[in-house]
Tab-separated table of C-alpha atoms and ligand atoms in Angstrom:
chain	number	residue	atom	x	y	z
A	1	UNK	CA	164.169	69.388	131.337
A	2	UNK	CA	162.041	69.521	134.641
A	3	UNK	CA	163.863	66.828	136.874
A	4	UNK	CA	160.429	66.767	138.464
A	5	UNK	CA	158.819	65.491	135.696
A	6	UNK	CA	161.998	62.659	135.585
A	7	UNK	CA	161.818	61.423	139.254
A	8	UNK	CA	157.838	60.755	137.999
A	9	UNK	CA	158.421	59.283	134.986
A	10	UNK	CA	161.236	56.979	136.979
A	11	UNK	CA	158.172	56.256	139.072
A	12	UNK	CA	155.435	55.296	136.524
A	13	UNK	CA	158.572	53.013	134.557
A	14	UNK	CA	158.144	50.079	137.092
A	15	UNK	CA	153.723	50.090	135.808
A	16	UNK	CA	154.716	50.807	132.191
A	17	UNK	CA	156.930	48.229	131.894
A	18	UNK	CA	154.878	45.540	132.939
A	19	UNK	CA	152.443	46.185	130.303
A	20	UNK	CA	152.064	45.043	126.844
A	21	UNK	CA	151.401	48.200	124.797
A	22	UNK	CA	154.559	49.951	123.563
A	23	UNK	CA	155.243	53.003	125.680
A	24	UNK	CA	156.818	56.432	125.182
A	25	UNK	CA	157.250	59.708	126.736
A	26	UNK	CA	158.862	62.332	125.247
A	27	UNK	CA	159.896	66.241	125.943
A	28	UNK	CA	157.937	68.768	123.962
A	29	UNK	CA	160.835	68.491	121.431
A	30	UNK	CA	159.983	65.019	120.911
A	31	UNK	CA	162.965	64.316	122.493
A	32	UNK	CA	162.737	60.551	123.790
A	33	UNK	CA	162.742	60.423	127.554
A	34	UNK	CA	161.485	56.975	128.427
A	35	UNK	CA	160.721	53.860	126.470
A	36	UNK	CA	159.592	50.322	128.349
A	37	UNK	CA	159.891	46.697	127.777
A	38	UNK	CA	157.187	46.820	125.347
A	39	UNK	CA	158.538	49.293	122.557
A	40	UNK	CA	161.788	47.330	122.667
A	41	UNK	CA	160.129	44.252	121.490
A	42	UNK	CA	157.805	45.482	119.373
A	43	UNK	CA	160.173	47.934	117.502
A	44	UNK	CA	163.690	45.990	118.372
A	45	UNK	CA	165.039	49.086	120.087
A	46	UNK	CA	166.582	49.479	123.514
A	47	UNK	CA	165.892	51.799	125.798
A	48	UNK	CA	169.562	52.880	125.630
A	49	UNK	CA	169.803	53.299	122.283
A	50	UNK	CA	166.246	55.626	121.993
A	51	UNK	CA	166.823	58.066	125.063
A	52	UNK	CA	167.756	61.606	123.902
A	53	UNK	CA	166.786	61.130	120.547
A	54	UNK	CA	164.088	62.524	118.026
A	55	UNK	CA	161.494	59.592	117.680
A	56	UNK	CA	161.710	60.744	113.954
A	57	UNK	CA	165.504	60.262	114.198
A	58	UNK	CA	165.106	57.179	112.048
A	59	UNK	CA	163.308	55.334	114.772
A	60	UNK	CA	159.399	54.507	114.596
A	61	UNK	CA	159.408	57.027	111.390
A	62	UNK	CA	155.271	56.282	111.460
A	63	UNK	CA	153.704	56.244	107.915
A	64	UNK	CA	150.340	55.683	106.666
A	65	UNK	CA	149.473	52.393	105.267
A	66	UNK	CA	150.346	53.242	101.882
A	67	UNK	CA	153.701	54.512	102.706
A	68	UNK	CA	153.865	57.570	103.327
A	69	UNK	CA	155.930	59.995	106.005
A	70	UNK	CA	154.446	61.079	108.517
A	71	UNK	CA	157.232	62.882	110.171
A	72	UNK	CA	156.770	66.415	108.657
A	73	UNK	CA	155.350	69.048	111.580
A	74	UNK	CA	151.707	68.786	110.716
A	75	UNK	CA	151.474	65.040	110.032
A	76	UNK	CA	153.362	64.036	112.977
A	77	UNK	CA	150.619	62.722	115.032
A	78	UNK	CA	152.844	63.294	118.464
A	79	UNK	CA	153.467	66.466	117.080
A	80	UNK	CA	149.463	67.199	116.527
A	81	UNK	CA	149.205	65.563	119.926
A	82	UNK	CA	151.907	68.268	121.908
A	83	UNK	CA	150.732	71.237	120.317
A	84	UNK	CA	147.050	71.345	120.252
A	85	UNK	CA	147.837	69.742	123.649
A	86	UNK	CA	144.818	67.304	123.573
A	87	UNK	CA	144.823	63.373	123.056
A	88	UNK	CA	143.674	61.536	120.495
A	89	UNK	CA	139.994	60.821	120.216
A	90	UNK	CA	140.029	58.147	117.627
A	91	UNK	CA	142.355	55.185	117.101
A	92	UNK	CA	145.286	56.037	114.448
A	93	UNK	CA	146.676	52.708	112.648
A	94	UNK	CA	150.072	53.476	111.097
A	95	UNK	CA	152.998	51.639	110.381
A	96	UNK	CA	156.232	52.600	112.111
A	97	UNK	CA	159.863	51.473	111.361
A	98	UNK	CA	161.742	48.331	113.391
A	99	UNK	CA	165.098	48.055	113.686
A	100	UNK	CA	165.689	45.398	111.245
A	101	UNK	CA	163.782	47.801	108.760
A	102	UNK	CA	160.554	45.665	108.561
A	103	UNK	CA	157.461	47.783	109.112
A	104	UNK	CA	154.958	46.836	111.631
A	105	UNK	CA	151.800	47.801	111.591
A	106	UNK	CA	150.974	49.599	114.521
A	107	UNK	CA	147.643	50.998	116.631
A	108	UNK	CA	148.627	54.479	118.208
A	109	UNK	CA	147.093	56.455	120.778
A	110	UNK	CA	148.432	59.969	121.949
A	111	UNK	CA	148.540	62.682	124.375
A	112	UNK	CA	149.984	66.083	125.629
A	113	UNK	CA	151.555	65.597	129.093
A	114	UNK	CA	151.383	68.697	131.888
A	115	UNK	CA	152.509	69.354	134.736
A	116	UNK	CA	150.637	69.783	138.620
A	117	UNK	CA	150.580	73.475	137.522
A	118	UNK	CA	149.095	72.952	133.583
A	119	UNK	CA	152.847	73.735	131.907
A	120	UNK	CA	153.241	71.785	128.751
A	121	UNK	CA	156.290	69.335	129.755
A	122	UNK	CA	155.748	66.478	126.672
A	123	UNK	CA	154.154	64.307	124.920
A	124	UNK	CA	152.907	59.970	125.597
A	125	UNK	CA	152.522	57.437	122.553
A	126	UNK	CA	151.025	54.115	123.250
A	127	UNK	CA	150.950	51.636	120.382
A	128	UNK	CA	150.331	48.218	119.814
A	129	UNK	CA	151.029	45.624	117.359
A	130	UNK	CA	147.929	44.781	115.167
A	131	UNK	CA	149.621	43.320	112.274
A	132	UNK	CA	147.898	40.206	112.961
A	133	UNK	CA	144.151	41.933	113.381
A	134	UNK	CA	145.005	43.793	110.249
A	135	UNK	CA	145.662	40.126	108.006
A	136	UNK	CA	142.409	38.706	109.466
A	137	UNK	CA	140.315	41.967	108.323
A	138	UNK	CA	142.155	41.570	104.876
A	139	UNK	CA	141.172	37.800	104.839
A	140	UNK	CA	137.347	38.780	105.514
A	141	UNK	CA	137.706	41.743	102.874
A	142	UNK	CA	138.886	38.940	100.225
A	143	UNK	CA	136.150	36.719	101.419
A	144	UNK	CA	133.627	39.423	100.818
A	145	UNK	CA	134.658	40.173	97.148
A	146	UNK	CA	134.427	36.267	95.884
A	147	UNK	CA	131.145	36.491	97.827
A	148	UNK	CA	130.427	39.231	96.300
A	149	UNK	CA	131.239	37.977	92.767
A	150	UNK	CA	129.724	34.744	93.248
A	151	UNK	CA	126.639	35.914	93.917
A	152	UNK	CA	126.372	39.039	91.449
A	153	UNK	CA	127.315	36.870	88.291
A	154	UNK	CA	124.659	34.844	88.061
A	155	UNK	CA	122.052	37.465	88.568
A	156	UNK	CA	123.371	39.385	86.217
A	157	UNK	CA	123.177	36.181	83.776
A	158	UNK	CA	119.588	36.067	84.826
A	159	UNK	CA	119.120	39.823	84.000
A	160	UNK	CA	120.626	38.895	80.273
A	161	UNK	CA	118.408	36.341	79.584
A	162	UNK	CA	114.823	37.700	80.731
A	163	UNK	CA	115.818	41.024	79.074
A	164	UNK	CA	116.129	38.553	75.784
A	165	UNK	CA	112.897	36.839	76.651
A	166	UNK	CA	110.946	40.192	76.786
A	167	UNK	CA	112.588	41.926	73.382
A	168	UNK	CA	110.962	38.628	71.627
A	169	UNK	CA	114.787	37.731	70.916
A	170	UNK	CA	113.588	33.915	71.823
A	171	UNK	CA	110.241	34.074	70.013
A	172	UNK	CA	107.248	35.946	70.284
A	173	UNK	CA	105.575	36.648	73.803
A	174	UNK	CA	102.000	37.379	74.562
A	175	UNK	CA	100.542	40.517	76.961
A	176	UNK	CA	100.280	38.195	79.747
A	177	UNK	CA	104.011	36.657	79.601
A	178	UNK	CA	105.182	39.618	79.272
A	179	UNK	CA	103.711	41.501	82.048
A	180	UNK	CA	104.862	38.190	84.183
A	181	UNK	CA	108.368	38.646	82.687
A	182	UNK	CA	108.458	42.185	83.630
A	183	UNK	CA	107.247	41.721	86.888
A	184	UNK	CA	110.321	38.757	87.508
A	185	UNK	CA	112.905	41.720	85.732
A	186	UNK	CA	111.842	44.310	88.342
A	187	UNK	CA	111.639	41.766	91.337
A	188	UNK	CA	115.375	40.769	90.214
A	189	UNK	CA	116.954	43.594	89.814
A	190	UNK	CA	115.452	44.771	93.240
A	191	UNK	CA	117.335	41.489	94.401
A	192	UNK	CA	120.332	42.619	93.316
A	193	UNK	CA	120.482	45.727	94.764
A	194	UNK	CA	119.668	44.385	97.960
A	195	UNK	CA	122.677	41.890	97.894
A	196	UNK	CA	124.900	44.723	96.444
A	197	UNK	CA	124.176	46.808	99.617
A	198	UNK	CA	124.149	43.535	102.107
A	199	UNK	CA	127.720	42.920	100.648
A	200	UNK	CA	128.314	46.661	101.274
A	201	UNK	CA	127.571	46.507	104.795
A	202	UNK	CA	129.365	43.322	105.262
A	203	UNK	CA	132.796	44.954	104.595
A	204	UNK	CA	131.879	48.802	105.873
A	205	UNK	CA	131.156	47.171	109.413
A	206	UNK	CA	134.313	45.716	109.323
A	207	UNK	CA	136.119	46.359	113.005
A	208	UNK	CA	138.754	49.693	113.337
A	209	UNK	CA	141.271	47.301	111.690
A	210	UNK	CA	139.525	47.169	108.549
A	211	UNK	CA	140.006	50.764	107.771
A	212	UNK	CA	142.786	52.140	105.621
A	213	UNK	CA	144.478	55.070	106.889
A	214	UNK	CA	145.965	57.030	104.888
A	215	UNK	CA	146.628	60.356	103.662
A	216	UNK	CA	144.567	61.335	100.871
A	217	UNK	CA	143.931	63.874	98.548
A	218	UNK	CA	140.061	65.085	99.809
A	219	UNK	CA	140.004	67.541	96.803
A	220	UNK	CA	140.720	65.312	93.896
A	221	UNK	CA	138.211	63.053	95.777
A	222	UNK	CA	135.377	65.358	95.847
A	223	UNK	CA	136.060	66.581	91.903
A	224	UNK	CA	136.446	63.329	90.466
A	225	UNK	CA	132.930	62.542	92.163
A	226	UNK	CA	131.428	66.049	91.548
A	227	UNK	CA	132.052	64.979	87.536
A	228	UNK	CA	130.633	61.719	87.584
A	229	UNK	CA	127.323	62.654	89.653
A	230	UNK	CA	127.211	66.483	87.670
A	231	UNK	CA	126.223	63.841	84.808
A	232	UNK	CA	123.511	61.740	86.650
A	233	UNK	CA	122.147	65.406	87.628
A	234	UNK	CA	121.845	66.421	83.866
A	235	UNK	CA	120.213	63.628	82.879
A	236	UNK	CA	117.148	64.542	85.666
A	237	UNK	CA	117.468	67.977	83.903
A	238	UNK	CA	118.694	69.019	87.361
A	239	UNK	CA	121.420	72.265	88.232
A	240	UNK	CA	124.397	70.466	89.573
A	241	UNK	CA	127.242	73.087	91.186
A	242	UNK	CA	130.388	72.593	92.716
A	243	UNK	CA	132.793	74.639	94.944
A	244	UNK	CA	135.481	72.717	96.030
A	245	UNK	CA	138.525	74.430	98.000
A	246	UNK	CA	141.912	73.297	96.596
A	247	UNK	CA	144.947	71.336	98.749
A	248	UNK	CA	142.320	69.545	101.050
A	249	UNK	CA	143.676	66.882	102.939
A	250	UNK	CA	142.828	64.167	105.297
A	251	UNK	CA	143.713	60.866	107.473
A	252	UNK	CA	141.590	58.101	106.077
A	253	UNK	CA	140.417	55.520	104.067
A	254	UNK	CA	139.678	56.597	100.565
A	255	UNK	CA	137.312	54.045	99.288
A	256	UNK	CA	134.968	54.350	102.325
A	257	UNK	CA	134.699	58.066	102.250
A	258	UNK	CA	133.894	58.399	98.768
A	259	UNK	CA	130.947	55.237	99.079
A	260	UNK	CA	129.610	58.142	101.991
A	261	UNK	CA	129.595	61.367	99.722
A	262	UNK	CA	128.100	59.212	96.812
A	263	UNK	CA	125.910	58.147	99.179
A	264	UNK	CA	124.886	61.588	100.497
A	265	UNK	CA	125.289	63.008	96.546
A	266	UNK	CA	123.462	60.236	95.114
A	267	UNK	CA	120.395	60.730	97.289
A	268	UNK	CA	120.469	64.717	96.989
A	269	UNK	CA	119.834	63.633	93.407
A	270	UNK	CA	117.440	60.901	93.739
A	271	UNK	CA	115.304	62.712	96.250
A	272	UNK	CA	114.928	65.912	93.970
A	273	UNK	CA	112.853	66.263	91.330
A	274	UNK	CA	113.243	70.241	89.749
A	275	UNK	CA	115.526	72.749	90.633
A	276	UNK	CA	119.555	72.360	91.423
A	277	UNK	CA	121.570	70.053	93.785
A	278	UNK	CA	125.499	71.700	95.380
A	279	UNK	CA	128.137	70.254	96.445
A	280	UNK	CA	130.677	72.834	98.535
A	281	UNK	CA	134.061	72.010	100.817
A	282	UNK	CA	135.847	74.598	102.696
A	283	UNK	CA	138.744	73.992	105.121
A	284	UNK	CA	138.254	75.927	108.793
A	285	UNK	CA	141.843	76.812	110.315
A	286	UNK	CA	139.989	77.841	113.601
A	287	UNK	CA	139.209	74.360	113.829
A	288	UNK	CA	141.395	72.523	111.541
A	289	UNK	CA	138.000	70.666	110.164
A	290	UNK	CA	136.976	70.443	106.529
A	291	UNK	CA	133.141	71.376	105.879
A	292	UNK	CA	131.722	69.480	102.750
A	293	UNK	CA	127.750	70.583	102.244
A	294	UNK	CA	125.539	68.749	99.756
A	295	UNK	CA	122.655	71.117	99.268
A	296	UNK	CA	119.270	70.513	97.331
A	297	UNK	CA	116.086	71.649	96.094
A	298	UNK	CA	114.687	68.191	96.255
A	299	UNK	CA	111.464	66.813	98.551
A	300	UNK	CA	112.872	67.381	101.972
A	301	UNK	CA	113.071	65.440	105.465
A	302	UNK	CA	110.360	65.924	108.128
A	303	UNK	CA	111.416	67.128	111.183
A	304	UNK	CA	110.316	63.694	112.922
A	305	UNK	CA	112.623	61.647	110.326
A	306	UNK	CA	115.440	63.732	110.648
A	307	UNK	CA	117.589	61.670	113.156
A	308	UNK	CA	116.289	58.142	112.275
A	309	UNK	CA	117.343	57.994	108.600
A	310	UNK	CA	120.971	57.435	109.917
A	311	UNK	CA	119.627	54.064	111.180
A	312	UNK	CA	119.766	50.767	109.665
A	313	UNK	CA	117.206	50.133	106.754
A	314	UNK	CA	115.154	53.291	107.937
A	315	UNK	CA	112.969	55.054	104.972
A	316	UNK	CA	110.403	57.940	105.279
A	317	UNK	CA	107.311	57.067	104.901
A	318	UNK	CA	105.980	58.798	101.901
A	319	UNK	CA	104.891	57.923	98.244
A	320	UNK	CA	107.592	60.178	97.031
A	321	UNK	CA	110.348	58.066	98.943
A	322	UNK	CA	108.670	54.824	97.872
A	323	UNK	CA	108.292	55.690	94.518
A	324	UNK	CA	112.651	55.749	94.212
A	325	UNK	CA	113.484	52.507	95.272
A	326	UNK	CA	116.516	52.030	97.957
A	327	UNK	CA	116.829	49.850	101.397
A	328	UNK	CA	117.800	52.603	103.754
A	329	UNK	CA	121.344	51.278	103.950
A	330	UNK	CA	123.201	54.197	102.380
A	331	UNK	CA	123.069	56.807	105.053
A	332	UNK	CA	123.343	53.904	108.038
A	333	UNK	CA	127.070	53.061	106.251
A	334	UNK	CA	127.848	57.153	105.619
A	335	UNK	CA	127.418	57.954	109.287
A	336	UNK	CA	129.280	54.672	110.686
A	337	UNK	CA	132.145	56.170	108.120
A	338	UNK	CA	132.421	59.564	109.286
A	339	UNK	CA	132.194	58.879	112.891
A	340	UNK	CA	134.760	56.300	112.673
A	341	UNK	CA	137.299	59.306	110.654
A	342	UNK	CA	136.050	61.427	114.099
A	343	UNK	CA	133.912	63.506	111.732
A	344	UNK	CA	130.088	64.372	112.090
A	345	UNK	CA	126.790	65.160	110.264
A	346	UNK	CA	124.830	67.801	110.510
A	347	UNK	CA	120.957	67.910	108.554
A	348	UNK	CA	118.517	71.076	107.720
A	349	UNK	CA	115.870	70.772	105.853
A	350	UNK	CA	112.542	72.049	105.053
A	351	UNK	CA	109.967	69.286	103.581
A	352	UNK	CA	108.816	70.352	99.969
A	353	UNK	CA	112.242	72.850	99.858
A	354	UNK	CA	115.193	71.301	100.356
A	355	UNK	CA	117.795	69.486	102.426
A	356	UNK	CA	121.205	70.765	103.002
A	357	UNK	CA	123.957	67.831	104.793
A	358	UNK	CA	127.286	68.994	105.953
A	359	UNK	CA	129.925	66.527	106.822
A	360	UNK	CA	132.978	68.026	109.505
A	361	UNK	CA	135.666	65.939	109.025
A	362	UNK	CA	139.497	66.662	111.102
A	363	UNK	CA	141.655	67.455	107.994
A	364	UNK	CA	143.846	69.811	106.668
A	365	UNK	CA	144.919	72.383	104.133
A	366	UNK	CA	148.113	71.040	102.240
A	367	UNK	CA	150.891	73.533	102.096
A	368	UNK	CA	153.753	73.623	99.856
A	369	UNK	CA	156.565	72.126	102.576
A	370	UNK	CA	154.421	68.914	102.371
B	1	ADP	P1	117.721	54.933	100.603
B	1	ADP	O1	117.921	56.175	99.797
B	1	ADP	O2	118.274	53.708	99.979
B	1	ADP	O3	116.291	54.772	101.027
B	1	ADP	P2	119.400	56.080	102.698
B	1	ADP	O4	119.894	55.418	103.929
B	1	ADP	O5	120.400	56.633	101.757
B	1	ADP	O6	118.477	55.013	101.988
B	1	ADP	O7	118.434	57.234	103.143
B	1	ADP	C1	117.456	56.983	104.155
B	1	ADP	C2	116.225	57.834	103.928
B	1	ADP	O8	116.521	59.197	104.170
B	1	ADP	C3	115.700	57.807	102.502
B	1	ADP	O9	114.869	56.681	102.299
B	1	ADP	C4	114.922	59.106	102.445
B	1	ADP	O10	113.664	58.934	103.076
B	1	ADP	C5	115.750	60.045	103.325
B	1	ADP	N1	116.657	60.915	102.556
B	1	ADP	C6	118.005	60.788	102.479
B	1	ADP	N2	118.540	61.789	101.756
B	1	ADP	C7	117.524	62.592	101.392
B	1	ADP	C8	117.423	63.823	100.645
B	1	ADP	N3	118.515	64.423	100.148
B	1	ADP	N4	116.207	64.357	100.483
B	1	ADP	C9	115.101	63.769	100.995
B	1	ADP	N5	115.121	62.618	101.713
B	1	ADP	C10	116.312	62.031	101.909
């Protein structure tokens, strides 16, 4: 090891130890070469007993939130870090190993370390505890859901009982209570769609800490929602195809991504009327990013809508967009969701052709080792 690079990192120990983030440096091994005041208390470790070894040498041993190792070569996100030598761009919430074999939960940030003259000589994790942040995000996620089910069972009482009125199941109606009664039906169901997507946006603009991280099967994702929307498309008489690459993988939060590819399927479908709506994913080793396109034949975005629609309640104006029903929430929440997995979206369309979405995403091609 460059005795350089430890006379600096003797240097920088006196700053990084006065700070409260957990520190370390490591060799491009992963080799531990420093570790501050910080990482001892937050993982119960000593300096003494870290230096020299592997930080996957039953220390830290980071998982994702539902458990799972993250130590192998391509999960490791030091490892990621070192080797495409470039920092991370997005926080990374994992949980990593104390001493007294507790797991805390953790928020990591990473980077390659070089030398003066650009060699490679390591790698810097900073994390910090967020157990704390996490429980308060879980508290407000619980809060949302009785909300949520406070609110949705008595509309959907109301539903049950004006659907009785107007089959006559409570007596006879005439032309004029009924159209009344109809009118109240639509207006109520339009209520509860807007409190289903209020509630939506409650918990999707939850802070970072709200997010689940975790590793997650993208292709099982994509097929099991390529089934249930092939059906929706059938029933509008519409093509539905799918091409989805096998052993796609990802960092994320499962539940999230899959509200923003029904949202982006769902509307392919609404918005089209004749003809066939795709759904494709393809992994890209040149950039380690998985490409999912939702392609369709439906009414198209003009150019001048093209980037508000990813703002909050924003509709095109047009007959054909009125005539669907929708708040404009849906594509607001799938853009806040793929930004925060460091992902992006990217729009063509012709108006009375077609619209084609793709969705980049960082992820990864499982091979057999993992
Ligand atoms: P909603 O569908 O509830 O109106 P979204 O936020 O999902 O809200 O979409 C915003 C707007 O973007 C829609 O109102 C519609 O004008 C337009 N849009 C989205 N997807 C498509 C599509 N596939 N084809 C045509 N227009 C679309």
């Amino acid at each position: 090891m460059d005795a350089m690079f430890r006379k600096e990192i003797s240097h920088v120990s006196i700053v990084f130890n006065q700070i409260k983030d957990g520190v370390y440096i490591t060799d491009p091994d992963r080799r531990i070469l420093f570790w501050n005041k910080a990482a001892e208390e937050i993982t119960g470790y000593s300096q003494e007993e870290v230096l020299g070894k592997k930080c996957a040498d039953n220390l830290l041993v980071h998982t994702d939130l539902a458990g799972n190792k993250l130590c192998s070569t391509d999960l490791c996100p030091l490892h990621k870090a070192i080797s495409y030598e470039k920092a991370t761009t997005e926080p990374l919430i994992v949980k990593a190993l104390h001493k007294n074999g507790s797991r805390v939960m953790v928020e990591v940030s990473l980077a390659a370390l070089h030398s003066a003259s650009g060699e490679l000589i390591g790698g810097i994790e900073i994390f910090r505890d967020v157990s704390e942040k996490i429980e308060l995000e879980e508290q407000k996620a619980r809060f949302f859901s009785s909300l949520s089910h406070e609110l949705k069972t008595p509309l959907s009482n109301m539903q049950g009982y004006l659907k009785l009125l107007l089959d006559g199941d409570a007596g006879e109606i005439n032309d004029l209570q009924e159209e009344f009664l109809t009118t109240i039906y639509k207006e109520e169901q339009k209520l509860a769609r807007y409190i289903e997507e209020l509630l939506d946006m409650g918990q999707f603009e939850g802070t970072d800490y709200s997010y689940q991280q975790n590793m997650l099967d993208l292709t099982a994702l994509l097929e099991s929602l390529a089934n249930s929307f092939s059906a929706e498309a059938l029933n509008k008489e519409l093509d539905f195809n799918s091409n989805i690459e096998p052993d796609l993988a990802l960092f994320g939060d499962r539940e999230r991504l899959s509200q923003a590819f029904s949202n982006i399927i769902g509307n392919a479908i609404k918005y089209t009327e004749q003809g066939s709506v795709s759904l494709k994913a393809v992994f890209s080793e040149a950039d380690d990013e998985i490409g999912i396109t939702v392609q369709d034949s439906g009414i198209g975005i003009p150019e001048k809508d093209r980037k508000s629609i990813f703002e909050m309640f924003y509709r095109v104006d047009d007959k054909d967009v009125r005539s669907k029903g929708g708040t404009g929430v849906g594509l607001y929440i799938t853009e806040r969701v793929i930004s925060r997995h460091g992902g992006r979206i990217e729009l063509e369309s012709i108006p009375g052709e077609g619209t084609t979405f793709t969705v980049y995403l960082p992820g990864l091609k499982k091979t057999q080792e993992q």
